[in-house]
Amino acid sequence: MKLKTALMSAPLLIICGAAMAGTPGLTGVYHGQHLLTMRGCPGACQAGSELVLGKGIQNADWSWNFDEGWVLIRGTTLTVGFDYEVQSIGNQGQGDDRFTAGFTDNLDGTYTVYHGFQIYNPNVGNPRADTSTRFEITEDPDNPNRILIITVDDEPAGVLDGIPGTQITGVFPMTVQPDFEGYARLEGSSSGGDGISDQLKEQLGLNPDADNADTDGDGLPDAEELGEDPENPVDTDADGLIDALEPGAAALDPRLAAGVALLDGIPGRQVTGDALSGTTAEAAVGEPWRFAGVTTGYMSLATDPDGDSSIPDTTRGDAGLEYQYGFIRFDLQASAMTSEPVTVRVTFQAPLPESSRLLLYASQVIDGNERYRLMASDAYRRLSDHALEIRLHDNGPWDLSPEAGVLAFGVAPVENTLGGHQESSGNGGGIGAATLALLALLAAFRRGRVVT
Ligand SMILES: [Ca+2]
Ligand SMILES: [Ca+2]
Ligand SMILES: [Ca+2]
Ligand SMILES: [Ca+2]
């Protein structure tokens, strides 16, 4: 079986090699974002043997200076619940210097960064290693102000293993390989011709490449909707989504949150290889509630906070569950005390899984930690191929009359590709054996006692 896998991976490598593009000799300073995928090998690393241990829950910033040969890479939280950092070799320096690593131009379209990598998981001793990562960096043929950055397989100490990234052995509970994917834009560029920098648009979640520089497509240009001070953009209805993101009348209605880009994305533009990145959703809630903030990201923990049956989102479809919609997290405010159920309707631009394959996870914040649980199937309705209605009852996991009058919750539609969703009010409805095996491994990983 393993021999077959190894044989099959060989032609794959050749295909990858032929597809390699890359732009040697880049100059200038670029700023952008990346998404990290952490892979691990329970045994020896070979293509097909790896597990996805987690992704960043959000895109994280990075800045590339090709004139001076260094990159500053910010970390974020992984979907398994702990933070990672990309550091200088030896973790030297202070402040930003600590996160700045040197790189060399290999003159073949790839660039090798020499850096430290650390995860903050006290259960396994906050492990850290010095390593390197080889990136293929390509000038976007459609926009010379933009570069596209992927991690390639590079094993300076051995034979390529067919898995993107470079093995870090003997430090983490298993051999791991960080895989960074992202993009960056030339400092000071303004592709929209409206005087607003691409960098600021990215920060605000606006699409620098949108037709006529109108991200939400409502006929009002981004520059106009941002207002007089683009650094402090206008949000007329104070629902947490700026006017330039909310099309038309939604910008005036705090009970309607529109133009919400999935997976921490940018409306109308795919940020990562995930197909739904950049597709949008909108949400509606009734009186006395209103939206006060909306964020999206890759699905965070799906965990039972009371027990040991942790279900981290780490499968990414590898074992039957697809978290391709990520999560949408809402802050709701009530204008009056109420204990009536709250009904939130969420409409997705992309179609939802069919009823028999749809699972819904929902979060609550417990002691500052976000936890996700599988929702009972009678707590929501699939209204159409694109819309869900979710009812949050008092005395359930959510406190609907908190002292501050604020309710925070997230939802994450999940596709059970194994089908046959079994009714369940607890964890694990329809979860297959492969997932359970992976979860057992991950639980051990999180406790730091994986035997490899
Ligand atoms: Ca590799
Ligand atoms: Ca607009
Ligand atoms: Ca708004
Ligand atoms: Ca609104």
Coordinates of C-alpha atoms and ligand atoms in Angstrom, one line a residue:
M1 CA 0.0 0.0 0.0
K2 CA 2.7 2.4 1.0
L3 CA 4.8 1.4 -2.0
K4 CA 1.9 2.1 -4.3
T5 CA 1.5 5.6 -2.8
A6 CA 5.2 6.3 -3.3
L7 CA 5.1 5.2 -6.9
M8 CA 2.0 7.2 -7.6
S9 CA 3.5 10.3 -6.1
A10 CA 6.4 10.3 -8.6
P11 CA 4.5 11.5 -11.7
L12 CA 2.7 14.0 -9.5
L13 CA 6.0 15.6 -8.6
I14 CA 7.0 15.9 -12.2
I15 CA 3.7 17.6 -13.0
C16 CA 4.2 20.0 -10.1
G17 CA 7.7 20.7 -11.4
A18 CA 6.5 21.5 -14.9
A19 CA 3.9 23.9 -13.6
M20 CA 6.4 25.8 -11.5
A21 CA 6.4 29.4 -12.6
G22 CA 8.0 31.9 -10.4
T23 CA 9.6 35.3 -11.1
P24 CA 13.3 35.6 -10.3
G25 CA 15.0 38.9 -9.5
L26 CA 12.0 40.6 -7.9
T27 CA 12.6 44.1 -6.4
G28 CA 10.6 46.4 -4.2
V29 CA 8.6 46.1 -1.1
Y30 CA 5.3 44.2 -1.0
H31 CA 2.6 43.8 1.7
G32 CA -0.1 41.2 1.9
Q33 CA -1.5 38.2 3.6
H34 CA -1.1 34.5 3.9
L35 CA -2.9 31.5 5.2
L36 CA -1.0 28.8 7.0
T37 CA -1.8 25.1 6.6
M38 CA 0.0 22.9 9.2
R39 CA 0.6 19.4 8.1
G40 CA 2.0 16.6 10.1
C41 CA 3.2 13.1 9.5
P42 CA 2.4 10.5 12.1
G43 CA 5.3 8.3 10.7
A44 CA 7.7 8.9 7.9
C45 CA 6.6 11.8 5.6
Q46 CA 5.6 10.6 2.1
A47 CA 2.9 12.0 -0.1
G48 CA -0.5 10.8 1.1
S49 CA 0.7 10.0 4.6
E50 CA 0.2 13.6 5.9
L51 CA -2.6 15.0 8.0
V52 CA -3.8 18.5 8.1
L53 CA -3.3 19.5 11.7
G54 CA -4.9 22.9 11.4
K55 CA -5.1 26.1 9.4
G56 CA -4.9 29.7 10.5
I57 CA -8.3 30.8 11.5
Q58 CA -7.7 34.1 9.7
N59 CA -5.3 35.4 7.1
A60 CA -2.2 36.9 8.6
D61 CA 0.0 39.8 7.4
W62 CA 3.4 39.6 5.8
S63 CA 5.7 42.1 4.2
W64 CA 8.4 41.2 1.7
N65 CA 11.4 43.4 1.1
F66 CA 13.1 42.2 -2.1
D67 CA 15.6 45.1 -2.1
E68 CA 17.0 44.1 1.3
G69 CA 16.2 40.3 1.3
W70 CA 14.0 40.0 4.4
V71 CA 10.4 39.2 5.2
L72 CA 8.2 40.0 8.2
I73 CA 5.7 37.2 8.8
R74 CA 2.9 37.7 11.4
G75 CA 1.4 34.6 13.0
T76 CA -2.2 34.0 14.0
T77 CA -4.2 31.3 15.8
L78 CA -4.5 27.9 14.4
T79 CA -7.8 26.1 14.1
V80 CA -6.6 23.7 16.8
G81 CA -6.7 26.6 19.2
F82 CA -3.1 27.7 19.7
D83 CA -0.9 30.4 18.2
Y84 CA 2.0 30.1 15.9
E85 CA 4.9 32.5 15.2
V86 CA 7.4 32.8 12.4
Q87 CA 10.5 34.2 14.0
S88 CA 14.1 35.2 13.2
I89 CA 16.7 32.5 13.4
G90 CA 17.4 31.9 17.1
N91 CA 14.5 34.1 18.0
Q92 CA 16.8 37.1 18.2
G93 CA 15.7 40.7 18.0
Q94 CA 12.9 42.7 19.6
G95 CA 9.5 43.8 18.4
D96 CA 9.1 43.4 14.7
D97 CA 12.8 42.3 14.3
R98 CA 11.8 39.1 16.2
F99 CA 9.4 38.2 13.3
T100 CA 11.8 39.2 10.5
A101 CA 13.6 36.5 8.6
G102 CA 16.2 36.7 5.9
F103 CA 15.8 35.1 2.5
T104 CA 17.8 34.4 -0.6
D105 CA 16.7 34.6 -4.2
N106 CA 17.4 31.2 -5.8
L107 CA 17.2 32.8 -9.2
D108 CA 14.8 30.2 -10.5
G109 CA 11.6 31.9 -9.3
T110 CA 11.9 30.5 -5.8
Y111 CA 13.1 32.2 -2.7
T112 CA 14.3 30.4 0.5
V113 CA 13.4 32.0 3.9
Y114 CA 15.5 31.0 6.9
H115 CA 13.4 31.3 10.0
G116 CA 12.2 30.0 13.3
F117 CA 8.8 28.4 13.8
Q118 CA 7.1 28.2 17.2
I119 CA 3.7 27.0 18.4
Y120 CA 2.3 28.2 21.7
N121 CA 0.9 25.0 23.1
P122 CA 2.0 24.6 26.7
N123 CA 0.9 21.0 26.7
V124 CA 3.7 20.1 24.4
G125 CA 6.2 22.7 25.8
N126 CA 5.7 25.5 23.3
P127 CA 8.0 23.8 20.8
R128 CA 10.3 25.9 18.5
A129 CA 12.8 25.1 15.8
D130 CA 15.0 26.9 13.3
T131 CA 14.1 25.8 9.8
S132 CA 13.7 27.1 6.2
T133 CA 10.8 27.4 3.8
R134 CA 11.1 27.6 0.0
F135 CA 8.6 29.9 -1.7
E136 CA 7.7 30.1 -5.3
I137 CA 6.8 33.8 -6.0
T138 CA 5.2 34.8 -9.2
E139 CA 4.3 38.2 -10.5
D140 CA 0.6 38.2 -11.2
P141 CA 0.3 38.3 -15.0
D142 CA -2.9 40.3 -14.6
N143 CA -1.5 42.9 -12.3
P144 CA 2.2 43.6 -12.0
N145 CA 1.6 45.3 -8.6
R146 CA 0.7 41.9 -7.1
I147 CA 2.8 38.8 -6.4
L148 CA 1.4 35.3 -5.7
I149 CA 3.3 33.2 -3.1
I150 CA 3.1 29.5 -2.5
T151 CA 5.3 27.1 -0.5
V152 CA 7.0 24.4 -2.5
D153 CA 8.3 21.0 -1.3
D154 CA 11.9 21.5 -0.2
E155 CA 13.9 19.0 1.9
P156 CA 17.5 20.3 2.0
A157 CA 18.5 17.4 4.3
G158 CA 16.9 14.7 2.2
V159 CA 14.8 13.5 -0.6
L160 CA 11.7 15.5 -1.6
D161 CA 8.6 14.0 0.1
G162 CA 5.9 15.4 -2.2
I163 CA 4.4 17.4 0.6
P164 CA 4.5 21.3 0.4
G165 CA 7.0 22.6 2.9
T166 CA 10.0 21.5 4.8
Q167 CA 10.1 18.8 7.4
I168 CA 10.7 19.9 11.0
T169 CA 11.7 16.7 12.8
G170 CA 12.2 15.8 16.4
V171 CA 10.8 19.0 18.0
F172 CA 7.0 18.8 17.7
P173 CA 5.0 15.8 18.7
M174 CA 5.2 14.7 15.1
T175 CA 7.1 15.8 12.0
V176 CA 5.4 18.9 10.8
Q177 CA 5.6 21.0 7.6
P178 CA 4.2 24.6 7.6
D179 CA 2.7 25.5 4.2
F180 CA 2.2 29.3 3.6
E181 CA 0.0 30.5 0.8
G182 CA -0.8 34.1 0.0
Y183 CA -0.1 37.2 -2.0
A184 CA 1.3 40.7 -1.5
R185 CA 1.0 44.0 -3.3
L186 CA 3.6 46.6 -4.2
E187 CA 3.9 49.2 -1.5
G188 CA 2.1 52.4 -2.5
S189 CA 0.3 50.9 -5.5
S190 CA -3.3 52.0 -6.3
S191 CA -4.8 49.8 -8.9
G192 CA -8.3 51.3 -8.8
G193 CA -7.2 54.7 -10.0
D194 CA -9.1 56.4 -7.2
G195 CA -6.1 57.4 -5.0
I196 CA -6.9 54.9 -2.3
S197 CA -3.9 52.6 -1.8
D198 CA -4.3 48.9 -2.5
Q199 CA -2.9 48.2 0.9
L200 CA -5.6 50.2 2.7
K201 CA -8.3 48.5 0.7
E202 CA -6.9 45.1 1.6
Q203 CA -6.9 46.1 5.3
L204 CA -10.5 47.2 5.0
G205 CA -11.6 44.1 3.2
L206 CA -12.2 45.9 0.0
N207 CA -11.3 44.5 -3.4
P208 CA -8.5 46.6 -5.0
D209 CA -9.3 44.9 -8.4
A210 CA -13.0 45.5 -8.4
D211 CA -14.5 47.0 -11.5
N212 CA -14.8 50.7 -11.3
A213 CA -13.4 50.4 -7.7
D214 CA -16.9 49.5 -6.4
T215 CA -16.4 46.5 -4.2
D216 CA -20.1 46.0 -3.3
G217 CA -21.3 46.8 -6.8
D218 CA -24.0 49.2 -5.7
G219 CA -22.9 52.0 -8.1
L220 CA -21.3 54.1 -5.4
P221 CA -17.5 54.0 -5.8
D222 CA -15.5 52.8 -2.8
A223 CA -13.7 56.1 -2.5
E224 CA -17.0 57.9 -2.1
E225 CA -18.4 55.4 0.4
L226 CA -15.3 55.5 2.6
G227 CA -15.9 59.1 3.4
E228 CA -13.5 62.0 4.0
D229 CA -11.1 60.0 6.1
P230 CA -10.5 56.6 4.4
E231 CA -8.4 55.4 7.4
N232 CA -11.6 55.7 9.5
P233 CA -14.2 54.6 7.0
V234 CA -17.9 55.4 7.3
D235 CA -20.2 52.7 8.8
T236 CA -23.5 54.5 8.8
D237 CA -25.6 51.9 10.6
A238 CA -22.7 50.9 13.0
D239 CA -23.2 47.2 12.4
G240 CA -19.5 46.6 11.9
L241 CA -19.5 46.5 8.2
I242 CA -18.4 49.7 6.4
D243 CA -20.7 51.3 3.9
A244 CA -18.3 50.4 1.0
L245 CA -18.9 46.7 1.8
E246 CA -22.7 46.8 2.3
P247 CA -24.6 47.3 -1.0
G248 CA -27.4 49.7 -1.3
A249 CA -29.9 50.0 1.6
A250 CA -28.2 47.4 3.7
A251 CA -25.7 50.1 4.6
L252 CA -28.5 51.9 6.4
D253 CA -30.0 48.9 8.2
P254 CA -28.3 47.5 11.3
R255 CA -30.6 44.5 11.2
L256 CA -29.2 43.5 7.8
A257 CA -25.5 42.7 7.6
A258 CA -24.6 42.3 3.9
G259 CA -21.4 41.9 1.8
V260 CA -19.8 39.6 4.4
A261 CA -16.9 37.8 2.6
L262 CA -16.4 34.2 3.7
L263 CA -13.1 32.9 5.0
D264 CA -11.8 36.3 6.0
G265 CA -11.8 37.1 2.3
I266 CA -12.3 40.0 0.0
P267 CA -15.6 40.2 -1.9
G268 CA -15.3 39.1 -5.4
R269 CA -11.7 37.9 -5.2
Q270 CA -10.4 34.5 -4.2
V271 CA -7.6 35.1 -1.7
T272 CA -6.5 31.5 -1.2
G273 CA -7.0 28.3 -3.1
D274 CA -10.3 27.7 -1.2
A275 CA -13.1 28.0 -3.7
L276 CA -15.5 29.9 -1.4
S277 CA -12.9 32.5 -0.3
G278 CA -14.4 35.8 -1.5
T279 CA -18.0 34.7 -1.9
T280 CA -20.3 36.6 0.3
A281 CA -23.2 36.1 2.7
E282 CA -25.8 38.3 4.3
A283 CA -27.6 38.0 7.6
A284 CA -30.8 39.4 8.9
V285 CA -32.1 39.6 12.5
G286 CA -35.4 41.0 13.9
E287 CA -36.2 43.5 16.7
P288 CA -35.0 44.1 19.4
W289 CA -31.7 42.8 18.1
R290 CA -29.2 44.5 15.7
F291 CA -25.8 43.6 14.4
A292 CA -22.8 45.2 16.1
G293 CA -19.9 43.3 14.4
V294 CA -19.4 40.5 11.9
T295 CA -16.2 38.5 11.3
T296 CA -15.4 35.5 9.2
G297 CA -12.6 33.0 9.2
Y298 CA -11.6 29.4 8.8
M299 CA -13.5 27.2 11.2
S300 CA -12.2 27.3 14.7
L301 CA -12.6 24.7 17.3
A302 CA -15.5 22.4 17.2
T303 CA -15.3 21.4 20.8
D304 CA -17.4 20.1 23.7
P305 CA -16.2 22.4 26.4
D306 CA -17.4 20.0 29.2
G307 CA -15.6 16.9 28.1
D308 CA -12.6 15.4 26.5
S309 CA -14.4 14.7 23.2
S310 CA -12.6 17.5 21.4
I311 CA -13.5 17.8 17.7
P312 CA -11.1 20.3 16.3
D313 CA -11.6 21.4 12.8
T314 CA -8.6 19.8 11.3
T315 CA -10.0 17.5 8.7
R316 CA -10.7 19.9 5.9
G317 CA -12.5 17.1 4.2
D318 CA -9.8 14.6 4.6
A319 CA -12.1 12.5 6.7
G320 CA -15.6 13.2 5.5
L321 CA -16.4 16.7 6.8
E322 CA -15.9 19.8 4.7
Y323 CA -15.6 23.1 6.4
Q324 CA -15.5 25.0 3.2
Y325 CA -17.8 27.9 4.4
G326 CA -15.6 28.6 7.5
F327 CA -17.4 30.4 10.3
I328 CA -19.4 33.7 10.4
R329 CA -19.4 35.2 13.9
F330 CA -21.9 37.8 14.9
D331 CA -22.1 40.3 17.7
L332 CA -25.7 41.1 18.4
Q333 CA -27.0 43.9 20.6
A334 CA -30.5 44.2 22.0
S335 CA -32.2 47.5 22.5
A336 CA -34.3 46.1 25.2
M337 CA -34.0 43.1 27.6
T338 CA -35.6 40.0 26.2
S339 CA -35.7 36.3 26.7
E340 CA -37.5 35.6 23.4
P341 CA -35.7 33.3 20.9
V342 CA -33.5 35.1 18.4
T343 CA -33.9 34.2 14.8
V344 CA -31.1 34.9 12.4
R345 CA -31.4 34.2 8.7
V346 CA -28.2 33.8 6.8
T347 CA -28.1 33.8 3.0
F348 CA -25.1 32.5 1.2
Q349 CA -24.0 33.4 -2.3
A350 CA -22.7 29.9 -2.8
P351 CA -25.1 27.0 -2.6
L352 CA -25.4 25.1 0.7
P353 CA -25.0 21.3 1.0
E354 CA -28.2 19.4 0.4
S355 CA -30.2 18.8 3.6
S356 CA -29.1 15.2 4.1
R357 CA -25.4 16.3 4.1
L358 CA -25.7 19.6 6.0
L359 CA -24.5 19.9 9.5
L360 CA -24.4 23.2 11.4
Y361 CA -21.9 24.0 14.1
A362 CA -22.4 27.0 16.3
S363 CA -20.1 28.7 18.7
Q364 CA -20.4 30.4 22.0
V365 CA -17.7 32.3 23.9
I366 CA -16.9 30.6 27.2
D367 CA -14.3 32.4 29.4
G368 CA -13.0 34.2 26.4
N369 CA -12.6 31.0 24.4
E370 CA -14.7 30.3 21.3
R371 CA -16.2 26.8 21.3
Y372 CA -18.1 25.1 18.5
R373 CA -20.7 22.5 18.9
L374 CA -22.9 20.6 16.5
M375 CA -26.3 22.1 16.6
A376 CA -29.4 19.9 17.0
S377 CA -31.1 19.7 13.7
D378 CA -34.3 21.2 15.1
A379 CA -32.4 24.4 16.0
Y380 CA -32.2 25.5 12.3
R381 CA -33.9 25.2 9.1
R382 CA -32.5 25.0 5.6
L383 CA -34.9 27.5 3.8
S384 CA -33.5 27.1 0.3
D385 CA -30.3 26.1 -1.5
H386 CA -28.8 29.3 -0.2
A387 CA -30.5 30.3 3.0
L388 CA -30.5 29.0 6.6
E389 CA -32.7 30.2 9.5
I390 CA -31.2 29.6 13.0
R391 CA -33.1 29.9 16.2
L392 CA -31.3 30.6 19.5
H393 CA -33.4 29.8 22.5
D394 CA -32.8 31.2 26.0
N395 CA -31.7 28.6 28.5
G396 CA -29.8 26.8 25.7
P397 CA -26.1 27.3 25.4
W398 CA -26.7 31.0 24.8
D399 CA -27.6 33.6 27.4
L400 CA -30.1 35.8 25.6
S401 CA -30.5 38.4 28.3
P402 CA -26.9 39.1 29.3
E403 CA -26.2 42.2 31.5
A404 CA -24.4 43.9 28.7
G405 CA -27.2 43.2 26.2
V406 CA -24.7 41.6 23.8
L407 CA -24.8 38.2 22.3
A408 CA -21.9 36.7 20.4
F409 CA -22.3 33.6 18.4
G410 CA -20.8 32.0 15.2
V411 CA -22.2 29.5 12.8
A412 CA -20.4 27.2 10.5
P413 CA -22.2 25.1 7.9
V414 CA -20.4 21.8 7.3
E415 CA -20.8 19.3 4.6
N416 CA -20.8 15.7 5.7
T417 CA -19.5 14.1 2.5
L418 CA -20.1 10.7 4.0
G419 CA -23.8 11.4 3.8
G420 CA -26.5 9.9 6.0
H421 CA -26.6 12.6 8.6
Q422 CA -27.8 10.9 11.8
E423 CA -30.0 13.0 14.0
S424 CA -28.0 14.0 17.1
S425 CA -28.3 16.6 19.7
G426 CA -24.7 16.1 20.9
N427 CA -21.4 15.7 19.2
G428 CA -20.5 13.6 16.3
G429 CA -23.6 13.0 14.2
G430 CA -22.6 11.3 11.1
I431 CA -18.9 11.4 11.8
G432 CA -17.0 8.5 10.2
A433 CA -14.4 6.2 11.5
A434 CA -11.7 8.0 9.7
T435 CA -12.6 11.2 11.4
L436 CA -12.6 9.5 14.8
A437 CA -9.2 8.0 14.2
L438 CA -7.9 11.4 13.3
L439 CA -9.5 13.0 16.3
A440 CA -7.9 10.5 18.6
L441 CA -4.6 11.3 17.1
L442 CA -5.1 15.0 17.4
A443 CA -6.3 14.7 21.0
A444 CA -3.0 12.9 21.7
F445 CA -1.2 15.6 19.7
R446 CA -2.8 18.3 21.8
R447 CA -1.8 16.5 25.0
G448 CA 1.7 15.8 23.6
R449 CA 1.8 12.1 23.7
V450 CA 1.8 10.9 20.2
V451 CA 4.0 7.9 19.5
T452 CA 5.4 8.0 16.0
Ligands
CA1 CA 8.1 18.6 2.1
CA2 CA -20.1 50.8 -3.6
CA3 CA -22.7 49.0 8.0
CA4 CA -26.2 46.9 7.6

